[in-house]
Amino acid sequence: MQLDAHAEAAIGHAARQIYGAHHGDANFTGCGIGFRRRAGRQTDEPVAVAMVVNKRPEGIVSRRRLLPETVNVAGRDWGVDVVEVGPLSFSAAPADTRTVKPDVSGPITGTYRPPLQGASISNINAGTTGTLGCLVRDSDGTICVLSSNHVLARVSQAKANELIIQPGATDGGSEALGIAALKRSIKLTTGTNTIDAAIAQLTDQNHISQNVAGGLMSPISSGHPAVAMVVADDSGSCSRNCFLTRMDSTINQLGVTMLAGSGSVVAPQVGMHIEKVGRSTGYTSSTIAATGAIVKVTWAPLGEITLSDMIWTQAFHTPGDSGSVACQGGDGRTFAPLPEQCTSGTCALLEALATYYDIPVNSTDDNELADHLRDTFLAESSTGQLIIGAVYLNAQMIIDRLSSQTGSAHNQAQAQARAQALYSQYHDLAKRLIDSASPTDVVTSSDINTAGSILFGLTAPPSTGGTGMTTASESAAAWALFQDILQPCVGMGRQQIVDYMNTSAVFQEVHAKMLSVATLRTSGSVV
């Protein structure tokens, strides 16, 4: 599905109107060109995509701050779709993130000679590390490294010829591991910027490779063209929104050409699958959700800056992946894991559950099991990704309820006894399923009945033996999902469940039920 030129131009104008009217609002992140999403899935209605940090009910937003439902351009009303994004910062890894939580293929921290696309890289004078995007040819014929300005040129603070090292400083790089000298960058300013990019001339011009680190992706070519370069994300809030700068604009403004030759760069399209290899998350693939985005990004040397004509995608990269080149390809759902600041240390939610039910779910072993549940089970499906986001967005609400709805008035002692019995009975089975240690295990009717009894304990009022932990609308949505989504899992093994959770029907129903509950926050689709 592609936007025609007229619609793209008109909606771009509408997006700029919205940005101009609301960019000063702290809750407003930006605006772009895309298609409306209903029940978490893309429709064929072209709209301006308005991005806010927190979506709020219309009734509690002042008229001055309220985003429009439509914008009129040249006599036609274009719809506005509001999504949660931000706040944003550049995707370079600070010096204290050497252990960014890896996917199966990352982080990529080794030394590569010749230097390879996707490898760790940094300016010798920077406290951050990013990714070697690719190699390009400058107008004077020399071969240069292409990456983002904030990786190579320190957000336009660097001087020409500053040393570029591989791996980056975060990953043990030093002066002895220099590979290039900063040549020039597209200057970043406090005004509006369309490009975040720089080049550094390779010291060794005789030993060149266009391969990708670890062989995790095909090299750039006319059959595998470059689309964009990783720039910014909102990973600090664990919402997984990602922004990239266009590759066609990047090479044009820098005045360079791709080593792969003609046809090796293609314009982005909404709905296009893209893939990349980056320092922190290795290989990932996602889908372009919007183009022409105008967003606010915060970076210490300059404060808040504006990036325009950006590409918006989700679950694609984390800090340290800045400079990665995204190519057309992939399955659109090989997602980046959450960054370490969202997952490391004691889990406050597990701690609250452990305290309330007096079970050891916050042990080191179970913290690791929870990580595996997220990264190696839920992250494999679109519905699982939606659940991950919902848990993080609503964790504090759950913690607050667990700390307040205690004692005999909520049958806490009975709930503890039941939880302890279930923990002893099901912990090992859950571990085998999540870790794929027993591929022959399947969900049984008994398992579903047990899940139903747990749900009863959460939703039933204390007068009938439950804890009354959920509201009426939450309970109704939970029981509907139990009947429509969970009960059909009887007889399914792990991979069958993953495939089932990747179906459009399951995703749409889970997302619709979440949206129907006023007390739940949802960031929308994460695919």
Short mmCIF file of C-alpha atoms in Angstrom, two decimals:
data_model
loop_
_atom_site.label_atom_id
_atom_site.label_comp_id
_atom_site.label_asym_id
_atom_site.label_seq_id
_atom_site.Cartn_x
_atom_site.Cartn_y
_atom_site.Cartn_z
CA MET A 1 0.00 0.00 0.00
CA GLN A 2 1.47 3.34 -1.09
CA LEU A 3 0.41 6.96 -0.82
CA ASP A 4 -0.07 8.79 -4.09
CA ALA A 5 1.92 11.96 -4.57
CA HIS A 6 -1.09 14.25 -4.03
CA ALA A 7 -2.06 12.64 -0.72
CA GLU A 8 1.53 12.60 0.51
CA ALA A 9 1.99 16.29 -0.25
CA ALA A 10 -1.34 17.30 1.30
CA ILE A 11 -0.85 15.26 4.47
CA GLY A 12 2.71 16.54 4.74
CA HIS A 13 1.28 20.05 4.73
CA ALA A 14 -1.26 19.03 7.40
CA ALA A 15 1.50 17.47 9.53
CA ARG A 16 3.53 20.67 9.38
CA GLN A 17 0.46 22.66 10.44
CA ILE A 18 -0.03 20.41 13.46
CA TYR A 19 3.65 20.57 14.36
CA GLY A 20 3.67 24.35 14.11
CA ALA A 21 0.65 24.65 16.38
CA HIS A 22 1.70 22.12 19.03
CA HIS A 23 5.50 21.73 19.01
CA GLY A 24 5.79 23.84 22.17
CA ASP A 25 3.59 21.44 24.16
CA ALA A 26 5.75 19.21 26.41
CA ASN A 27 3.39 16.27 25.74
CA PHE A 28 3.71 16.63 21.95
CA THR A 29 6.52 14.70 20.21
CA GLY A 30 5.94 15.21 16.51
CA CYS A 31 3.84 14.45 13.44
CA GLY A 32 4.20 12.34 10.29
CA ILE A 33 2.52 10.90 7.20
CA GLY A 34 0.98 7.45 7.45
CA PHE A 35 -2.18 5.36 7.50
CA ARG A 36 -4.75 5.21 10.27
CA ARG A 37 -4.56 2.24 12.61
CA ARG A 38 -7.67 0.62 14.02
CA ALA A 39 -7.47 -2.24 16.51
CA GLY A 40 -3.71 -2.00 16.10
CA ARG A 41 -3.73 -2.74 12.39
CA GLN A 42 -3.06 -0.47 9.46
CA THR A 43 -6.08 0.59 7.37
CA ASP A 44 -6.00 2.14 3.91
CA GLU A 45 -6.97 5.63 5.15
CA PRO A 46 -4.08 8.10 4.71
CA VAL A 47 -3.75 10.41 7.73
CA ALA A 48 -1.46 12.76 9.58
CA VAL A 49 0.03 10.77 12.47
CA ALA A 50 0.25 12.98 15.57
CA MET A 51 2.67 11.75 18.26
CA VAL A 52 2.27 12.46 21.97
CA VAL A 53 4.09 11.24 25.07
CA ASN A 54 0.82 10.29 26.79
CA LYS A 55 -2.58 9.89 25.15
CA ARG A 56 -5.27 11.38 27.36
CA PRO A 57 -9.10 11.34 27.14
CA GLU A 58 -10.43 14.33 25.22
CA GLY A 59 -12.44 15.51 28.23
CA ILE A 60 -9.36 16.25 30.35
CA VAL A 61 -7.31 18.04 27.67
CA SER A 62 -7.70 21.82 27.40
CA ARG A 63 -9.12 23.13 24.11
CA ARG A 64 -5.82 24.93 23.45
CA ARG A 65 -3.82 21.68 23.67
CA LEU A 66 -6.37 19.41 21.99
CA LEU A 67 -5.14 17.91 18.72
CA PRO A 68 -7.54 18.26 15.78
CA GLU A 69 -9.49 15.29 14.44
CA THR A 70 -9.01 16.58 10.89
CA VAL A 71 -6.94 19.21 9.06
CA ASN A 72 -8.24 20.94 5.93
CA VAL A 73 -5.78 21.25 3.06
CA ALA A 74 -6.92 22.77 -0.25
CA GLY A 75 -10.57 22.14 0.51
CA ARG A 76 -10.25 18.53 1.70
CA ASP A 77 -10.30 17.29 5.29
CA TRP A 78 -7.53 14.83 6.17
CA GLY A 79 -7.83 12.70 9.31
CA VAL A 80 -5.45 12.79 12.26
CA ASP A 81 -4.41 9.61 14.12
CA VAL A 82 -2.89 10.10 17.59
CA VAL A 83 -0.24 7.65 18.85
CA GLU A 84 2.06 7.50 21.89
CA VAL A 85 5.73 8.29 21.14
CA GLY A 86 8.53 9.77 23.18
CA PRO A 87 10.24 11.63 24.61
CA LEU A 88 13.05 11.13 22.07
CA SER A 89 16.84 11.20 22.26
CA PHE A 90 19.63 10.21 19.88
CA SER A 91 20.39 6.48 19.76
CA ALA A 92 24.05 6.55 20.72
CA ALA A 93 25.15 4.41 23.67
CA PRO A 94 26.64 6.32 26.62
CA ALA A 95 29.82 5.04 28.18
CA ASP A 96 27.96 3.15 30.93
CA THR A 97 25.94 0.91 28.60
CA ARG A 98 28.57 -1.61 27.57
CA THR A 99 26.22 -4.42 28.56
CA VAL A 100 23.17 -3.33 26.54
CA LYS A 101 20.90 -6.37 26.71
CA PRO A 102 21.62 -8.33 23.53
CA ASP A 103 19.45 -10.16 21.07
CA VAL A 104 20.87 -13.48 19.82
CA SER A 105 23.11 -11.53 17.42
CA GLY A 106 24.22 -8.53 19.49
CA PRO A 107 25.91 -6.56 20.84
CA ILE A 108 28.56 -6.39 18.13
CA THR A 109 31.65 -5.20 19.99
CA GLY A 110 34.55 -6.92 18.22
CA THR A 111 37.39 -5.56 16.14
CA TYR A 112 36.92 -5.88 12.36
CA ARG A 113 39.68 -5.33 9.82
CA PRO A 114 38.73 -4.20 7.31
CA PRO A 115 35.95 -2.35 9.16
CA LEU A 116 32.49 -3.79 8.47
CA GLN A 117 28.98 -2.41 8.31
CA GLY A 118 27.16 -2.86 11.65
CA ALA A 119 30.31 -2.77 13.80
CA SER A 120 30.87 -0.65 16.92
CA ILE A 121 32.44 2.75 16.22
CA SER A 122 33.03 6.12 17.89
CA ASN A 123 34.91 9.39 17.86
CA ILE A 124 38.00 9.11 20.11
CA ASN A 125 36.85 12.23 22.01
CA ALA A 126 33.23 11.14 22.52
CA GLY A 127 31.65 9.47 25.51
CA THR A 128 29.22 7.57 23.30
CA THR A 129 29.38 4.67 20.87
CA GLY A 130 27.36 4.04 17.74
CA THR A 131 27.43 1.95 14.58
CA LEU A 132 29.35 1.98 11.30
CA GLY A 133 26.57 2.56 8.78
CA CYS A 134 28.27 1.68 5.51
CA LEU A 135 31.10 2.74 3.19
CA VAL A 136 30.64 5.50 0.62
CA ARG A 137 32.78 7.19 -2.03
CA ASP A 138 33.42 10.91 -1.63
CA SER A 139 33.61 13.33 -4.57
CA ASP A 140 37.43 13.17 -4.49
CA GLY A 141 37.34 9.40 -4.94
CA THR A 142 38.30 8.43 -1.38
CA ILE A 143 36.41 5.74 0.57
CA CYS A 144 34.73 6.96 3.74
CA VAL A 145 32.76 5.61 6.67
CA LEU A 146 29.18 6.89 6.83
CA SER A 147 27.43 7.16 10.19
CA SER A 148 25.39 9.71 12.11
CA ASN A 149 26.67 13.16 13.06
CA HIS A 150 26.22 12.48 16.77
CA VAL A 151 28.38 9.35 16.51
CA LEU A 152 31.24 10.64 14.32
CA ALA A 153 31.11 14.42 14.79
CA ARG A 154 29.89 14.76 18.41
CA VAL A 155 26.71 16.67 17.42
CA SER A 156 28.69 19.12 15.26
CA GLN A 157 31.17 19.84 18.08
CA ALA A 158 34.08 17.93 16.50
CA LYS A 159 36.86 19.34 14.34
CA ALA A 160 38.06 17.90 11.04
CA ASN A 161 40.49 14.96 11.29
CA GLU A 162 39.41 13.84 14.77
CA LEU A 163 40.19 10.13 15.07
CA ILE A 164 37.46 7.53 14.57
CA ILE A 165 38.05 4.21 16.34
CA GLN A 166 36.67 0.70 15.84
CA PRO A 167 35.44 -0.71 18.11
CA GLY A 168 34.07 2.37 19.85
CA ALA A 169 35.33 3.64 23.19
CA THR A 170 32.48 1.96 25.06
CA ASP A 171 33.65 -1.40 23.71
CA GLY A 172 37.35 -1.10 24.50
CA GLY A 173 38.45 0.98 21.52
CA SER A 174 41.57 3.12 21.82
CA GLU A 175 43.82 5.38 19.78
CA ALA A 176 45.71 2.33 18.55
CA LEU A 177 42.48 1.08 16.96
CA GLY A 178 41.90 4.15 14.81
CA ILE A 179 40.47 3.47 11.36
CA ALA A 180 39.48 6.87 9.95
CA ALA A 181 39.61 10.65 10.33
CA LEU A 182 36.50 12.82 10.49
CA LYS A 183 36.06 14.55 7.13
CA ARG A 184 32.80 16.50 7.32
CA SER A 185 29.27 16.41 8.68
CA ILE A 186 25.85 17.88 8.06
CA LYS A 187 25.66 20.51 10.80
CA LEU A 188 22.99 19.96 13.47
CA THR A 189 21.39 23.15 14.76
CA THR A 190 18.68 24.20 17.18
CA GLY A 191 16.52 24.93 14.15
CA THR A 192 15.01 22.33 11.84
CA ASN A 193 17.29 19.54 10.58
CA THR A 194 16.57 16.95 7.90
CA ILE A 195 19.79 14.97 8.14
CA ASP A 196 21.95 13.61 10.98
CA ALA A 197 25.04 12.32 9.18
CA ALA A 198 28.81 12.55 8.82
CA ILE A 199 31.66 10.87 6.97
CA ALA A 200 35.18 9.91 8.01
CA GLN A 201 37.91 9.02 5.53
CA LEU A 202 39.33 5.52 5.97
CA THR A 203 43.02 5.43 6.80
CA ASP A 204 43.58 2.24 4.82
CA GLN A 205 42.18 2.82 1.34
CA ASN A 206 43.45 -0.50 0.00
CA HIS A 207 41.60 -2.98 2.18
CA ILE A 208 37.86 -2.43 1.79
CA SER A 209 34.88 -4.71 2.42
CA GLN A 210 31.17 -4.07 1.93
CA ASN A 211 30.22 -7.12 4.01
CA VAL A 212 28.14 -6.89 7.16
CA ALA A 213 29.54 -7.81 10.58
CA GLY A 214 28.82 -11.42 11.44
CA GLY A 215 27.25 -12.01 8.03
CA LEU A 216 23.94 -11.11 9.70
CA MET A 217 22.53 -9.40 6.60
CA SER A 218 23.28 -9.25 2.90
CA PRO A 219 25.51 -6.38 1.73
CA ILE A 220 23.90 -3.31 0.19
CA SER A 221 23.14 -3.81 -3.52
CA SER A 222 20.53 -2.97 -6.13
CA GLY A 223 18.67 -6.07 -4.94
CA HIS A 224 19.06 -5.09 -1.29
CA PRO A 225 18.93 -1.29 -1.36
CA ALA A 226 19.58 1.07 1.54
CA VAL A 227 16.53 3.00 2.76
CA ALA A 228 17.48 4.93 5.89
CA MET A 229 19.90 5.46 8.76
CA VAL A 230 19.11 5.06 12.48
CA VAL A 231 18.92 8.35 14.36
CA ALA A 232 16.72 8.55 17.49
CA ASP A 233 14.40 6.62 19.79
CA ASP A 234 12.39 6.82 23.00
CA SER A 235 14.00 3.76 24.58
CA GLY A 236 14.42 5.63 27.87
CA SER A 237 10.66 5.24 28.35
CA CYS A 238 10.64 1.63 27.09
CA SER A 239 8.04 2.50 24.44
CA ARG A 240 10.18 1.29 21.50
CA ASN A 241 9.48 4.05 18.95
CA CYS A 242 12.34 4.58 16.49
CA PHE A 243 13.23 7.25 13.93
CA LEU A 244 15.53 7.17 10.92
CA THR A 245 16.80 9.70 8.38
CA ARG A 246 16.31 9.02 4.67
CA MET A 247 19.32 7.54 2.88
CA ASP A 248 18.59 9.26 -0.46
CA SER A 249 18.60 12.68 1.22
CA THR A 250 21.67 11.76 3.29
CA ILE A 251 23.97 10.89 0.39
CA ASN A 252 22.71 13.84 -1.66
CA GLN A 253 23.41 16.37 1.08
CA LEU A 254 26.81 14.87 1.89
CA GLY A 255 27.74 14.74 -1.79
CA VAL A 256 28.78 11.08 -1.71
CA THR A 257 27.86 7.95 -3.67
CA MET A 258 27.22 4.39 -2.59
CA LEU A 259 29.96 1.86 -3.30
CA ALA A 260 27.28 -0.58 -4.41
CA GLY A 261 26.48 1.63 -7.38
CA SER A 262 23.28 2.54 -9.20
CA GLY A 263 19.98 1.39 -7.69
CA SER A 264 21.46 0.69 -4.25
CA VAL A 265 19.30 3.36 -2.55
CA VAL A 266 15.49 3.39 -2.53
CA ALA A 267 12.92 5.83 -1.17
CA PRO A 268 10.95 4.75 1.95
CA GLN A 269 7.29 3.78 1.73
CA VAL A 270 4.77 3.29 4.53
CA GLY A 271 4.38 -0.46 5.10
CA MET A 272 7.84 -1.31 3.71
CA HIS A 273 9.79 -3.97 5.64
CA ILE A 274 13.27 -2.85 6.64
CA GLU A 275 16.20 -4.61 8.29
CA LYS A 276 19.47 -3.49 9.85
CA VAL A 277 22.53 -4.68 11.75
CA GLY A 278 23.65 -2.45 14.60
CA ARG A 279 26.16 -2.42 17.45
CA SER A 280 23.70 -2.99 20.30
CA THR A 281 20.90 -5.19 18.95
CA GLY A 282 22.55 -6.93 16.04
CA TYR A 283 20.01 -7.92 13.38
CA THR A 284 16.44 -6.60 13.57
CA SER A 285 13.56 -6.08 11.15
CA SER A 286 10.48 -3.89 11.41
CA THR A 287 7.93 -2.07 9.25
CA ILE A 288 7.82 1.62 8.28
CA ALA A 289 4.82 3.12 10.08
CA ALA A 290 5.11 6.72 8.79
CA THR A 291 7.26 8.96 6.64
CA GLY A 292 7.74 12.71 6.57
CA ALA A 293 7.76 12.81 10.38
CA ILE A 294 8.71 16.02 12.20
CA VAL A 295 9.87 15.29 15.75
CA LYS A 296 11.57 16.90 18.74
CA VAL A 297 14.80 15.30 19.96
CA THR A 298 16.83 16.19 23.06
CA TRP A 299 20.64 16.03 23.10
CA ALA A 300 22.79 17.66 25.79
CA PRO A 301 25.14 19.83 23.66
CA LEU A 302 22.26 21.53 21.84
CA GLY A 303 19.20 20.90 24.00
CA GLU A 304 16.01 20.33 22.02
CA ILE A 305 16.29 20.20 18.23
CA THR A 306 13.82 19.45 15.46
CA LEU A 307 14.30 16.65 12.94
CA SER A 308 12.06 16.69 9.88
CA ASP A 309 11.34 14.26 7.03
CA MET A 310 12.04 11.36 9.38
CA ILE A 311 10.94 7.74 9.02
CA TRP A 312 9.03 6.24 11.97
CA THR A 313 9.17 2.55 12.83
CA GLN A 314 8.90 0.54 16.04
CA ALA A 315 10.94 -1.99 18.02
CA PHE A 316 13.83 -1.53 15.58
CA HIS A 317 16.81 -0.26 17.59
CA THR A 318 18.15 0.80 20.98
CA PRO A 319 21.00 3.10 22.12
CA GLY A 320 24.25 2.22 20.40
CA ASP A 321 22.59 1.44 17.06
CA SER A 322 22.82 5.05 15.78
CA GLY A 323 24.32 5.18 12.32
CA SER A 324 23.06 1.72 11.35
CA VAL A 325 21.87 1.60 7.74
CA ALA A 326 18.44 0.07 7.22
CA CYS A 327 17.88 -1.81 3.97
CA GLN A 328 14.67 -2.96 2.33
CA GLY A 329 13.96 -6.51 3.47
CA GLY A 330 13.30 -8.79 6.42
CA ASP A 331 10.08 -10.17 7.86
CA GLY A 332 9.04 -6.92 9.55
CA ARG A 333 8.86 -8.49 13.00
CA THR A 334 12.33 -9.50 14.17
CA PHE A 335 12.19 -7.02 17.02
CA ALA A 336 14.86 -5.30 19.08
CA PRO A 337 14.85 -6.22 22.77
CA LEU A 338 14.16 -3.58 25.37
CA PRO A 339 17.31 -1.65 26.39
CA GLU A 340 19.04 -2.54 29.62
CA GLN A 341 17.68 0.41 31.60
CA CYS A 342 14.19 -1.08 31.15
CA THR A 343 15.12 -4.59 32.27
CA SER A 344 18.14 -4.70 34.55
CA GLY A 345 18.23 -4.99 38.31
CA THR A 346 15.32 -5.86 40.58
CA CYS A 347 11.98 -5.86 38.83
CA ALA A 348 9.61 -3.68 40.86
CA LEU A 349 6.57 -5.52 39.50
CA LEU A 350 7.96 -8.96 40.41
CA GLU A 351 8.94 -7.60 43.80
CA ALA A 352 5.37 -6.40 44.40
CA LEU A 353 3.96 -9.78 43.32
CA ALA A 354 6.43 -11.62 45.55
CA THR A 355 5.40 -9.49 48.54
CA TYR A 356 1.66 -9.71 47.96
CA TYR A 357 1.48 -13.47 47.31
CA ASP A 358 4.50 -14.51 49.43
CA ILE A 359 6.09 -16.48 46.60
CA PRO A 360 9.76 -16.28 45.43
CA VAL A 361 9.07 -14.86 41.95
CA ASN A 362 11.66 -12.13 42.46
CA SER A 363 14.55 -14.55 42.82
CA THR A 364 17.49 -14.24 40.44
CA ASP A 365 16.30 -17.36 38.63
CA ASP A 366 12.78 -16.01 38.14
CA ASN A 367 14.00 -12.56 37.08
CA GLU A 368 15.92 -14.35 34.34
CA LEU A 369 12.84 -16.44 33.52
CA ALA A 370 10.77 -13.26 33.20
CA ASP A 371 13.41 -11.87 30.81
CA HIS A 372 13.19 -15.06 28.75
CA LEU A 373 9.39 -14.84 28.74
CA ARG A 374 9.67 -11.34 27.29
CA ASP A 375 12.65 -11.71 24.92
CA THR A 376 12.43 -15.30 23.67
CA PHE A 377 8.68 -15.95 23.78
CA LEU A 378 6.47 -12.84 23.78
CA ALA A 379 8.83 -10.88 21.50
CA GLU A 380 8.35 -13.49 18.77
CA SER A 381 4.77 -12.40 18.05
CA SER A 382 2.92 -9.17 17.35
CA THR A 383 0.43 -9.90 20.15
CA GLY A 384 3.30 -10.68 22.52
CA GLN A 385 4.95 -7.36 21.66
CA LEU A 386 1.67 -5.63 22.44
CA ILE A 387 1.54 -7.36 25.83
CA ILE A 388 5.15 -6.37 26.61
CA GLY A 389 4.32 -2.72 26.02
CA ALA A 390 1.11 -2.91 28.04
CA VAL A 391 2.87 -4.44 31.04
CA TYR A 392 5.51 -1.70 31.12
CA LEU A 393 2.98 1.07 30.63
CA ASN A 394 0.69 -0.22 33.39
CA ALA A 395 3.22 -1.70 35.82
CA GLN A 396 2.95 1.15 38.33
CA MET A 397 -0.83 0.86 38.44
CA ILE A 398 -0.52 -2.86 39.23
CA ILE A 399 2.11 -2.18 41.90
CA ASP A 400 -0.10 0.46 43.53
CA ARG A 401 -3.05 -1.93 43.69
CA LEU A 402 -0.97 -4.73 45.14
CA SER A 403 0.26 -2.41 47.87
CA SER A 404 -3.18 -1.06 48.76
CA GLN A 405 -5.65 -3.95 48.36
CA THR A 406 -4.26 -6.09 51.16
CA GLY A 407 -5.39 -7.99 54.21
CA SER A 408 -8.56 -9.91 55.05
CA ALA A 409 -10.78 -7.37 53.31
CA HIS A 410 -9.32 -8.65 50.02
CA ASN A 411 -8.86 -12.32 51.03
CA GLN A 412 -5.10 -11.93 50.77
CA ALA A 413 -4.31 -15.01 52.91
CA GLN A 414 -6.43 -17.26 50.69
CA ALA A 415 -4.84 -15.71 47.60
CA GLN A 416 -1.37 -16.39 49.02
CA ALA A 417 -2.16 -20.03 49.75
CA ARG A 418 -3.51 -20.55 46.24
CA ALA A 419 -0.55 -18.74 44.62
CA GLN A 420 2.00 -20.78 46.58
CA ALA A 421 0.37 -24.05 45.50
CA LEU A 422 0.23 -22.97 41.86
CA TYR A 423 3.83 -21.75 41.93
CA SER A 424 5.04 -25.14 43.16
CA GLN A 425 2.87 -26.97 40.63
CA TYR A 426 3.53 -24.95 37.48
CA HIS A 427 6.89 -23.21 37.84
CA ASP A 428 8.97 -25.97 36.23
CA LEU A 429 6.47 -26.50 33.41
CA ALA A 430 6.43 -22.76 32.64
CA LYS A 431 10.22 -22.73 32.56
CA ARG A 432 10.34 -25.63 30.09
CA LEU A 433 7.78 -24.00 27.79
CA ILE A 434 9.41 -20.56 27.85
CA ASP A 435 12.94 -21.91 27.36
CA SER A 436 11.84 -24.44 24.69
CA ALA A 437 13.39 -27.18 26.81
CA SER A 438 10.45 -29.50 26.13
CA PRO A 439 9.00 -28.92 22.64
CA THR A 440 6.50 -31.75 23.12
CA ASP A 441 4.73 -30.07 26.06
CA VAL A 442 1.29 -28.73 25.13
CA VAL A 443 -1.39 -26.70 26.86
CA THR A 444 -4.01 -28.96 28.45
CA SER A 445 -7.61 -28.40 29.53
CA SER A 446 -6.38 -28.59 33.11
CA ASP A 447 -3.95 -25.74 32.45
CA ILE A 448 -6.77 -23.60 31.03
CA ASN A 449 -9.00 -24.40 33.99
CA THR A 450 -6.21 -23.36 36.34
CA ALA A 451 -5.82 -20.08 34.44
CA GLY A 452 -9.57 -19.58 34.85
CA SER A 453 -9.34 -20.06 38.61
CA ILE A 454 -6.50 -17.51 38.76
CA LEU A 455 -8.61 -15.07 36.78
CA PHE A 456 -11.52 -15.66 39.14
CA GLY A 457 -9.32 -14.83 42.11
CA LEU A 458 -8.30 -11.53 40.52
CA THR A 459 -11.69 -10.43 39.23
CA ALA A 460 -14.24 -11.76 41.73
CA PRO A 461 -15.25 -9.45 44.60
CA PRO A 462 -14.07 -10.38 48.12
CA SER A 463 -17.62 -11.30 49.07
CA THR A 464 -17.47 -14.26 46.68
CA GLY A 465 -13.93 -15.36 47.52
CA GLY A 466 -11.81 -13.21 45.16
CA THR A 467 -9.48 -10.30 45.82
CA GLY A 468 -11.41 -7.73 43.79
CA MET A 469 -8.15 -6.60 42.21
CA THR A 470 -9.70 -5.49 38.89
CA THR A 471 -12.37 -3.01 37.89
CA ALA A 472 -15.61 -4.11 36.25
CA SER A 473 -14.44 -3.16 32.75
CA GLU A 474 -11.05 -4.83 33.28
CA SER A 475 -12.79 -7.99 34.48
CA ALA A 476 -15.14 -8.06 31.50
CA ALA A 477 -12.26 -7.66 29.05
CA ALA A 478 -10.18 -10.32 30.83
CA TRP A 479 -12.97 -12.90 30.77
CA ALA A 480 -13.72 -12.19 27.12
CA LEU A 481 -10.06 -12.75 26.23
CA PHE A 482 -10.00 -15.90 28.36
CA GLN A 483 -12.90 -17.35 26.41
CA ASP A 484 -12.01 -16.11 22.91
CA ILE A 485 -8.19 -16.20 22.98
CA LEU A 486 -6.92 -18.46 25.77
CA GLN A 487 -9.33 -21.41 25.62
CA PRO A 488 -8.53 -22.19 21.96
CA CYS A 489 -4.88 -22.79 22.99
CA VAL A 490 -5.71 -26.28 24.30
CA GLY A 491 -3.45 -28.78 22.54
CA MET A 492 -0.99 -26.17 21.30
CA GLY A 493 2.76 -26.38 21.83
CA ARG A 494 5.12 -23.44 22.16
CA GLN A 495 5.63 -22.74 18.44
CA GLN A 496 1.94 -23.18 17.70
CA ILE A 497 1.15 -20.58 20.37
CA VAL A 498 3.69 -18.15 18.87
CA ASP A 499 2.16 -18.64 15.39
CA TYR A 500 -1.34 -18.22 16.85
CA MET A 501 -0.32 -14.96 18.57
CA ASN A 502 1.04 -13.69 15.25
CA THR A 503 -2.36 -13.94 13.54
CA SER A 504 -4.20 -10.74 12.74
CA ALA A 505 -7.43 -11.87 14.42
CA VAL A 506 -5.76 -12.52 17.79
CA PHE A 507 -3.81 -9.26 17.68
CA GLN A 508 -6.87 -7.22 16.78
CA GLU A 509 -9.05 -8.68 19.53
CA VAL A 510 -6.43 -8.27 22.25
CA HIS A 511 -5.71 -4.71 21.14
CA ALA A 512 -9.41 -3.83 20.91
CA LYS A 513 -10.08 -5.16 24.41
CA MET A 514 -7.17 -3.11 25.78
CA LEU A 515 -8.52 0.03 24.14
CA SER A 516 -11.98 -0.63 25.60
CA VAL A 517 -10.69 -0.39 29.18
CA ALA A 518 -10.36 3.23 30.31
CA THR A 519 -7.99 2.37 33.19
CA LEU A 520 -5.38 0.78 30.92
CA ARG A 521 -2.70 2.68 29.05
CA THR A 522 -1.74 1.34 25.65
CA SER A 523 0.88 2.64 23.21
CA GLY A 524 -0.93 1.03 20.28
CA SER A 525 0.72 -1.34 17.86
CA VAL A 526 4.32 -2.32 18.35
CA VAL A 527 4.81 -3.94 14.95
#
